[in-house]
mmCIF file of C-alpha atoms in Angstrom:
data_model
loop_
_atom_site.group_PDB
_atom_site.id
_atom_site.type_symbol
_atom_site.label_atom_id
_atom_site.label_comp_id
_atom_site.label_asym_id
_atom_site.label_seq_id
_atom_site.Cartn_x
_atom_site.Cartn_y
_atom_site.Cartn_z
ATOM 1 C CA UNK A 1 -10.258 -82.139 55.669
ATOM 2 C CA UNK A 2 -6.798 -82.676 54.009
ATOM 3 C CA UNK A 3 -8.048 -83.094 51.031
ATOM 4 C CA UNK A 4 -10.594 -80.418 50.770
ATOM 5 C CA UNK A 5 -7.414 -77.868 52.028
ATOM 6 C CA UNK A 6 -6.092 -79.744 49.049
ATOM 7 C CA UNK A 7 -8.916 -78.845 46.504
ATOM 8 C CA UNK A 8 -8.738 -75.187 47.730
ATOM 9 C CA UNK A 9 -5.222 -74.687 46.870
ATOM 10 C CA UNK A 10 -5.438 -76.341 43.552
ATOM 11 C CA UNK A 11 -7.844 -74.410 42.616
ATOM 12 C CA UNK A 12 -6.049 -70.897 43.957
ATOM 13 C CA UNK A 13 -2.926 -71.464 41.371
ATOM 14 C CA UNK A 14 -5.242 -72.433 39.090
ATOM 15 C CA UNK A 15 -7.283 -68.982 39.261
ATOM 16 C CA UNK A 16 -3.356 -67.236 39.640
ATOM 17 C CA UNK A 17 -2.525 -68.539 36.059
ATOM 18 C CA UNK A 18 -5.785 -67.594 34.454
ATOM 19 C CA UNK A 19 -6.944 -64.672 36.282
ATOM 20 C CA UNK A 20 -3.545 -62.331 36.029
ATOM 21 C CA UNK A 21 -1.745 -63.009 39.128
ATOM 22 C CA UNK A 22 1.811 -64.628 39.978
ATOM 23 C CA UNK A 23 2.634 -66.103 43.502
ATOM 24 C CA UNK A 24 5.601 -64.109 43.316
ATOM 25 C CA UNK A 25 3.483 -60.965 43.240
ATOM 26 C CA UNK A 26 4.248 -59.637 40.371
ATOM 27 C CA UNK A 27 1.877 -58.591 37.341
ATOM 28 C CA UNK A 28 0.954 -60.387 34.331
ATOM 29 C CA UNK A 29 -0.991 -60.547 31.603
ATOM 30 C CA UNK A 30 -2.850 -63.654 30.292
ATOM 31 C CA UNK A 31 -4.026 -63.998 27.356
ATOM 32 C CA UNK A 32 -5.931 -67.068 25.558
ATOM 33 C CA UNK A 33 -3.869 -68.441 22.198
ATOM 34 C CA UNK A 34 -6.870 -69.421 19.847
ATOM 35 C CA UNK A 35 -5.276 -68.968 16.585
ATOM 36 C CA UNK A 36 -2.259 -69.742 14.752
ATOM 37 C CA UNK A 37 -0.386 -66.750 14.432
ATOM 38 C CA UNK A 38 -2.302 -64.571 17.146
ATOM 39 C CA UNK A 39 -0.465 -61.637 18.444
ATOM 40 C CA UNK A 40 -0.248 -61.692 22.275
ATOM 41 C CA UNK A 41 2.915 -58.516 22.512
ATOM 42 C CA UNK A 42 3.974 -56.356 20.594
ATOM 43 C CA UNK A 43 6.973 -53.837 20.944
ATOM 44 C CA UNK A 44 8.870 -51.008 18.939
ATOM 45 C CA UNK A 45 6.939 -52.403 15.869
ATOM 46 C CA UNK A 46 7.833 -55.958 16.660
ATOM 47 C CA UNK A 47 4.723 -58.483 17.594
ATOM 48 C CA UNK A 48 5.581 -61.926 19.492
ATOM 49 C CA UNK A 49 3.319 -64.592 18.260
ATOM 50 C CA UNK A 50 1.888 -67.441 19.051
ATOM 51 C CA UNK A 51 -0.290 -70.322 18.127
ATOM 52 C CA UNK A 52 -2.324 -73.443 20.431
ATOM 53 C CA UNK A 53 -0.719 -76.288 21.254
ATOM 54 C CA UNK A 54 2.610 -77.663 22.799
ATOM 55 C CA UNK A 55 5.889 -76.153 23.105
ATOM 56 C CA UNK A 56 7.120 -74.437 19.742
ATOM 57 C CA UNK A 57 10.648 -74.348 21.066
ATOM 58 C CA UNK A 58 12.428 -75.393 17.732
ATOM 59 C CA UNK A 59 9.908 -73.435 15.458
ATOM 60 C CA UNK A 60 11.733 -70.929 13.619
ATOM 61 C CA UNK A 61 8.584 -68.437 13.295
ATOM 62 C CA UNK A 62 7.216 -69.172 16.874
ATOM 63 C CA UNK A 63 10.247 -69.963 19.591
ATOM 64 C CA UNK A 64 11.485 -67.809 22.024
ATOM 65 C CA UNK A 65 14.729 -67.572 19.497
ATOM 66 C CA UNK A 66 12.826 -66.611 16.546
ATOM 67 C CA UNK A 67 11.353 -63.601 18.159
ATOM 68 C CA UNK A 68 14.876 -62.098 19.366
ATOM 69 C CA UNK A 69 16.316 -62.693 15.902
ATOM 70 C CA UNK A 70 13.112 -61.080 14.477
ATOM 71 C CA UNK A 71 13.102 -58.084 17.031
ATOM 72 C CA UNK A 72 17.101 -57.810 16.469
ATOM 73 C CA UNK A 73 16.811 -58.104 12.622
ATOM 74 C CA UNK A 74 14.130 -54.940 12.369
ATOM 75 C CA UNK A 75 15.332 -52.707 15.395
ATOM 76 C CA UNK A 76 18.968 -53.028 14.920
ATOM 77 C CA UNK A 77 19.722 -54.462 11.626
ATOM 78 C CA UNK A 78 21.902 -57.916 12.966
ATOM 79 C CA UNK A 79 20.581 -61.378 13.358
ATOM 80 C CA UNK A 80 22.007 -63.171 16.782
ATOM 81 C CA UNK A 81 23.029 -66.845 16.356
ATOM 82 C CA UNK A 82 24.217 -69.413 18.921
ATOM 83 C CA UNK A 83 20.979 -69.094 21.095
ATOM 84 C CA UNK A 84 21.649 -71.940 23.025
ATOM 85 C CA UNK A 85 21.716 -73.440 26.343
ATOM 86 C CA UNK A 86 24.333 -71.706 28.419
ATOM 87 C CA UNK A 87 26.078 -69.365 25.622
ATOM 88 C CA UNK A 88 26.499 -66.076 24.706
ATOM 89 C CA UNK A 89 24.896 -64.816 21.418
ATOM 90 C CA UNK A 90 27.011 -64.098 18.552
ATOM 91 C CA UNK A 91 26.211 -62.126 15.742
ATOM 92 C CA UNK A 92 28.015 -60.930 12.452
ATOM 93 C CA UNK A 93 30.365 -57.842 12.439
ATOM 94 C CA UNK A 94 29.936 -57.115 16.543
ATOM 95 C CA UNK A 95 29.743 -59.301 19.042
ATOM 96 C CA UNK A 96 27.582 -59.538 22.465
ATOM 97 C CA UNK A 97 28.516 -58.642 25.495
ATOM 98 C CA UNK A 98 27.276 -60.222 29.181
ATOM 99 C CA UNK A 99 26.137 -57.033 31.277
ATOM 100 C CA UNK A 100 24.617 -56.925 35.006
ATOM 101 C CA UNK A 101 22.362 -53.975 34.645
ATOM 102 C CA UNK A 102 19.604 -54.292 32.111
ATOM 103 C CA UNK A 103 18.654 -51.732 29.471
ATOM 104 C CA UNK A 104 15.617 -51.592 26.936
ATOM 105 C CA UNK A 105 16.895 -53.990 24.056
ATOM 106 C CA UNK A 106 18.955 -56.853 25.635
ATOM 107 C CA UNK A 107 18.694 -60.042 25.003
ATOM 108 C CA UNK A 108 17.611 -62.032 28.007
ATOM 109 C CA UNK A 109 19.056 -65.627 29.025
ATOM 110 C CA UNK A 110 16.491 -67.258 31.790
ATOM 111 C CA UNK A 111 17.886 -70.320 33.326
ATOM 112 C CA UNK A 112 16.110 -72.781 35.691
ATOM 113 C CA UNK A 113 16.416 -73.686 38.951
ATOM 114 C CA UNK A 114 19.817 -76.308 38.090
ATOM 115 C CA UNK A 115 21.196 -73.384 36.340
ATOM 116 C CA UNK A 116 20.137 -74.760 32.840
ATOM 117 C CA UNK A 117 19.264 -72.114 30.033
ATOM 118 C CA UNK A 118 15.600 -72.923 28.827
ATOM 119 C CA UNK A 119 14.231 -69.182 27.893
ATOM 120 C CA UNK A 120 15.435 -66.456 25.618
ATOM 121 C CA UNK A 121 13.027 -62.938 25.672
ATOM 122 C CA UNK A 122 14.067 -59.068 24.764
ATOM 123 C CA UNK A 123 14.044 -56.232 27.818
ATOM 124 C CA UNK A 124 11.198 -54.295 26.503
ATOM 125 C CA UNK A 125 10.602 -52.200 29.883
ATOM 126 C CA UNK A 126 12.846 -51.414 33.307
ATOM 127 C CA UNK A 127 11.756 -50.533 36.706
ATOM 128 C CA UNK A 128 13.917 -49.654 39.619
ATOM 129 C CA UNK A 129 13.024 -53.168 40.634
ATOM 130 C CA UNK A 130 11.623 -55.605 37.513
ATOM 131 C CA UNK A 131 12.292 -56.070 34.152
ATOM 132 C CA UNK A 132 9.121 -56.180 31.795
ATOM 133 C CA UNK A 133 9.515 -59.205 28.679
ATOM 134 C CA UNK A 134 8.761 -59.267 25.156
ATOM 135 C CA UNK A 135 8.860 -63.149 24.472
ATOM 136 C CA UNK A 136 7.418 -65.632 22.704
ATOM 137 C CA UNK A 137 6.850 -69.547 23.064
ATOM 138 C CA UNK A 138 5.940 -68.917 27.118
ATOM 139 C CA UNK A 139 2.894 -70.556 26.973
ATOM 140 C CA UNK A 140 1.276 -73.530 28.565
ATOM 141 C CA UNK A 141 -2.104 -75.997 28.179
ATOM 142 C CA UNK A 142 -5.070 -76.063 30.560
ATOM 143 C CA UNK A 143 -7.806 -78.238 30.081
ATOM 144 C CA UNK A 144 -7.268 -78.280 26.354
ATOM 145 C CA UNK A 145 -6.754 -74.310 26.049
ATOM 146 C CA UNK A 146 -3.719 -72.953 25.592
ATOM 147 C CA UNK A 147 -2.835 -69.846 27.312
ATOM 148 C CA UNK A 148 0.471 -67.528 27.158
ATOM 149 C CA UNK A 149 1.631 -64.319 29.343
ATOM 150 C CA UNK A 150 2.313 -60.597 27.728
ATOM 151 C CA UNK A 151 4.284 -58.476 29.638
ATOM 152 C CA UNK A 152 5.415 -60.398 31.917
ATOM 153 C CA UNK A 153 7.500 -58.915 34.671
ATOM 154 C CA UNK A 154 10.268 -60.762 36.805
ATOM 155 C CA UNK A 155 13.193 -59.514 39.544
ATOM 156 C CA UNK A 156 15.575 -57.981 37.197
ATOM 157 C CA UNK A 157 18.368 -58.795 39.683
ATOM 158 C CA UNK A 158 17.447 -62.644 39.804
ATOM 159 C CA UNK A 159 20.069 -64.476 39.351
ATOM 160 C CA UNK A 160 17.883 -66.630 37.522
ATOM 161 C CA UNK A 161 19.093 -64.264 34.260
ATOM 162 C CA UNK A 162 21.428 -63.214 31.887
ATOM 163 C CA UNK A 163 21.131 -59.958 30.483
ATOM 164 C CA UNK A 164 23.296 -59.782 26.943
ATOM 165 C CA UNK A 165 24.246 -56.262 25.053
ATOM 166 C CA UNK A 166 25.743 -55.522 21.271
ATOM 167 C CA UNK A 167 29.475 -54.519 22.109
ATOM 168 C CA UNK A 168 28.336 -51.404 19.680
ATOM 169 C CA UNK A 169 25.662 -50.751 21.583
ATOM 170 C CA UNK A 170 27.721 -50.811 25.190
ATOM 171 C CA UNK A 171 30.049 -48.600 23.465
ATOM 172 C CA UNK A 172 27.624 -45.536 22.070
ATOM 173 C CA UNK A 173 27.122 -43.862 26.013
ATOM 174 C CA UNK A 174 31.036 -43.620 25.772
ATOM 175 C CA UNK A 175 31.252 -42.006 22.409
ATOM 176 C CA UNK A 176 28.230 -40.256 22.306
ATOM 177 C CA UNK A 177 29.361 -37.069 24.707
ATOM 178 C CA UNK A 178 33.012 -36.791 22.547
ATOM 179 C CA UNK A 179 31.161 -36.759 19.064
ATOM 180 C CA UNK A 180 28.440 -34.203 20.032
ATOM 181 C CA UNK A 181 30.882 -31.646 19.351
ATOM 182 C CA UNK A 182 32.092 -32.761 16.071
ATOM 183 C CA UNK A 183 28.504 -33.751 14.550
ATOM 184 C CA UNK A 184 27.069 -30.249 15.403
ATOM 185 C CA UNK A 185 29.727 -28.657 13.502
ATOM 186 C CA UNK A 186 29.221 -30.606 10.589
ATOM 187 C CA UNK A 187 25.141 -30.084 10.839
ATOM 188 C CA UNK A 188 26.235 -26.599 10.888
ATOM 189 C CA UNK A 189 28.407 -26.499 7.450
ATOM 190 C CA UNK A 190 25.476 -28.959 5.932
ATOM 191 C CA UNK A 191 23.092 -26.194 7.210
ATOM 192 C CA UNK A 192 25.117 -23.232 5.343
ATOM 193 C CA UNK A 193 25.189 -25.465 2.321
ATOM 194 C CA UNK A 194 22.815 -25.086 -1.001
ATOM 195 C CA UNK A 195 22.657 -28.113 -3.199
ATOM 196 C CA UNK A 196 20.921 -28.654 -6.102
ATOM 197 C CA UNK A 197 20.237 -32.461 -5.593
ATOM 198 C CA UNK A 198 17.153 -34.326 -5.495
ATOM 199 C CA UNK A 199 15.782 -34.538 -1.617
ATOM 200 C CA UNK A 200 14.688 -38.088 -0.508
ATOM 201 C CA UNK A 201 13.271 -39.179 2.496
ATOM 202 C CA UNK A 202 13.305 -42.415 4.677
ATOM 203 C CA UNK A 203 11.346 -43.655 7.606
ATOM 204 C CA UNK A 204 12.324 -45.663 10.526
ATOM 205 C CA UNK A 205 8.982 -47.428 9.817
ATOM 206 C CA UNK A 206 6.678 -48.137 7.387
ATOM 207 C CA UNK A 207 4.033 -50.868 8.943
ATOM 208 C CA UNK A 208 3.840 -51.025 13.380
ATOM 209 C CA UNK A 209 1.258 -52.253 15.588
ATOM 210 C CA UNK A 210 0.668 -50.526 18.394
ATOM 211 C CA UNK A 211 -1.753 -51.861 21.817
ATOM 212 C CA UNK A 212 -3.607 -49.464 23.334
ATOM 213 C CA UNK A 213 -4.660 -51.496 26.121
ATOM 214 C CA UNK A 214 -0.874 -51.127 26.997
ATOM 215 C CA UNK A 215 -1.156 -47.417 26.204
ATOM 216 C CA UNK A 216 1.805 -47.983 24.203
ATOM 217 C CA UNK A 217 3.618 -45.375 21.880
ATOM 218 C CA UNK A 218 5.979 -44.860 18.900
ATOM 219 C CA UNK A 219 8.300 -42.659 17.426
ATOM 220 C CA UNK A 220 8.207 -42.415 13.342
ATOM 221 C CA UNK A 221 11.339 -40.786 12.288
ATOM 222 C CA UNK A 222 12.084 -39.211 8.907
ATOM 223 C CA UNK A 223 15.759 -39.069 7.483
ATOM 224 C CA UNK A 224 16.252 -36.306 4.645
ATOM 225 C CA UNK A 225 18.482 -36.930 2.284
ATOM 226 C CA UNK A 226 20.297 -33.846 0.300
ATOM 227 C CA UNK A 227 18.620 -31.891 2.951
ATOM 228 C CA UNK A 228 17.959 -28.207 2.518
ATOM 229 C CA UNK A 229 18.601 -25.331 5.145
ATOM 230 C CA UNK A 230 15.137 -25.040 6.782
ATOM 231 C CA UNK A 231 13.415 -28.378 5.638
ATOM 232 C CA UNK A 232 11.245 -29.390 8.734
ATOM 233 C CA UNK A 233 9.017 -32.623 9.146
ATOM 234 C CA UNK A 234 5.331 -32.746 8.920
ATOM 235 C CA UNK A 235 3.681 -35.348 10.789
ATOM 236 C CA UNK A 236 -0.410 -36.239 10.031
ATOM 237 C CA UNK A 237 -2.617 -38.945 10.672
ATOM 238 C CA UNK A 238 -5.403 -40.528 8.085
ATOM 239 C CA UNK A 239 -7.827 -41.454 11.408
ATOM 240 C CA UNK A 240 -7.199 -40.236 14.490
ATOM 241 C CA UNK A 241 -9.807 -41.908 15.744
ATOM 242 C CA UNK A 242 -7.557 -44.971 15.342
ATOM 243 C CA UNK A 243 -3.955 -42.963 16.192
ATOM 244 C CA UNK A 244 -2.895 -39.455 16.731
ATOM 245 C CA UNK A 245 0.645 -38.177 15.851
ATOM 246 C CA UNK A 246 2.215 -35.407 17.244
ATOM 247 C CA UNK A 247 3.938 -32.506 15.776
ATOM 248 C CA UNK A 248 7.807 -34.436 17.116
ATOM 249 C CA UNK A 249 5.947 -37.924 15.266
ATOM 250 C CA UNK A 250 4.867 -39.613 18.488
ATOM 251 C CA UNK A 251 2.194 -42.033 17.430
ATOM 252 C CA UNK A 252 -0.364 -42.697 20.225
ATOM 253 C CA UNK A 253 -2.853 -45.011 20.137
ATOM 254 C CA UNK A 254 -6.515 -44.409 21.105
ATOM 255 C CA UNK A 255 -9.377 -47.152 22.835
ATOM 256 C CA UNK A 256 -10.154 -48.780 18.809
ATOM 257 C CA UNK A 257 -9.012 -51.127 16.859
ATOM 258 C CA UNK A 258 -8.276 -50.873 12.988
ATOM 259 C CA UNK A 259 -5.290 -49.355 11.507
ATOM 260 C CA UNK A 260 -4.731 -46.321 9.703
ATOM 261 C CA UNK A 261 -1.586 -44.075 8.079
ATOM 262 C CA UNK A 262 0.861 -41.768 9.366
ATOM 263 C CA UNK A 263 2.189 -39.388 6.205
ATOM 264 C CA UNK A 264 5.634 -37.562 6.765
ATOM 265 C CA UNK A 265 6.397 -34.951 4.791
ATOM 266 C CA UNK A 266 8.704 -32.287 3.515
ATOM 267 C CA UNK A 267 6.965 -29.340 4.400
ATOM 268 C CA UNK A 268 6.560 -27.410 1.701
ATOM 269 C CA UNK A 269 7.051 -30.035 -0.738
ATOM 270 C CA UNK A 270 5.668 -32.941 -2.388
ATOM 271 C CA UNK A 271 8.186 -35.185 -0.636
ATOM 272 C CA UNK A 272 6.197 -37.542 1.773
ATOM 273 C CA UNK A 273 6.558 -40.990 3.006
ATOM 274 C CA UNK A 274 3.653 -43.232 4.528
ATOM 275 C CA UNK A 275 3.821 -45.537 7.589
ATOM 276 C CA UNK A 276 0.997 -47.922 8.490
ATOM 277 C CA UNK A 277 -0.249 -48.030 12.101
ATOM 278 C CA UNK A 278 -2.173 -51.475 13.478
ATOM 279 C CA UNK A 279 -3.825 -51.276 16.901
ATOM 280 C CA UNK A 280 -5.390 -53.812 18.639
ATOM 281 C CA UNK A 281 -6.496 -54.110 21.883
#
């Protein structure tokens, strides 16, 4: 009888890990790694990938670090150093700062049950009560398959982690409501002011991927440079079939797969930059 009870509860965490549930009781994801370099997330353009096998914890394309320095490198322009067991990342020209409350963005410490630091993953989603993970390298091997979590959620006030913020970052809230006043005078003088210099314009993006089974969404931005009173953005889509964009460049994804391009442009000009949107499922 003992060990059939036995058998029975093997096989129940068994069916937790593979079928999408946590003994905690919070949601996951699973998702089977069969290739090297499949994407399991993906987040504000950035995709955490994986490949089968072992632990990739000192690969610099597939650990937990490389995906923070990657996400960090493309969303805010800084690579963080000194991810290491029990520290606080550094980074060049700003520094990191420990806070309690998570936002969208940190960096995330996990530690173990002795208090050890084994896990580094970016705050990609908040909840009154759970933090949602973009993270790569959490991953583990059954029966020869490899398997790995996406958006994986976990008690944001477990003590269990370390949320970690760019001092700059902390800082913006604070300045923010005291430089309204002066930036929307000097929009205003800009506005009032003809120039005869070639317009340019930038995007915040120019290749994302997108999941739609995640019904997630994007914002393309344009920046116009030697802007014009009047200029307004134009926002179309090559396929919409693949991803709409609204008129404020909100880039939804719809239920297929393939990838098509989002054009910017000047209205009433030539002026345009292109963006490339992946989905996947």
């Amino acid at each position: 009888m003992k060990k059939l009870v036995s058998s029975f509860l093997t096989l129940f965490l068994i069916a937790g890990l593979v079928f999408g549930f946590s003994m905690n009781g919070n949601a996951m994801t699973c998702v089977k790694v069969t290739k090297t370099a499949q994407v399991v997330d993906s987040y504000n353009g950035v995709n955490a990938i994986y490949r089968p096998g072992g632990s990739d914890g000192s690969s610099a394309t597939y650990s937990c670090a490389a995906l923070v320095k990657k996400y960090y490198g493309k969303v805010y322009g800084v690579t963080p150093y000194n991810l290491l067991p029990g520290c606080t990342p550094t980074v060049s020209g700003d520094s990191f700062v420990e806070v309690s409350s998570p936002q969208v963005g940190d960096i995330v410490r996990c530690t173990n049950s002795s208090g050890v630091s084994s896990h580094w993953a970016i705050v990609q989603k908040v909840t009154s009560s759970q933090v949602v993970l973009l993270e790569q390298n959490w991953k583990w091997q059954q029966s020869g398959v490899t398997y790995a979590k996406a958006d994986r959620e976990l008690n944001k006030n477990s003590s269990t982690l370390h949320y970690f913020r760019l001092k700059s970052r902390l800082n913006a809230s604070k300045t923010a409501t005291s430089s309204t006043q002066t930036t929307a005078t000097t929009a205003k003088a800009a506005s009032t002011t003809t120039t005869t210099a070639k317009r340019t314009l930038k995007l915040n993006y120019s290749d994302i991927t997108l999941r739609y089974g995640k019904k997630q969404t994007c914002y393309i931005k344009g920046t116009i440079k030697n802007k014009k009173k009047g200029d307004k953005l134009v926002f179309s889509s090559s396929n919409t079939k693949i991803a709409s964009v609204s008129s404020s460049g909100k880039i939804t994804p719809k239920k297929k797969t393939g990838k098509c391009t989002v054009t910017v442009r000047i209205k009433g000009t030539s002026v345009k930059k292109t963006c490339i949107v992946r989905v996947r499922k």
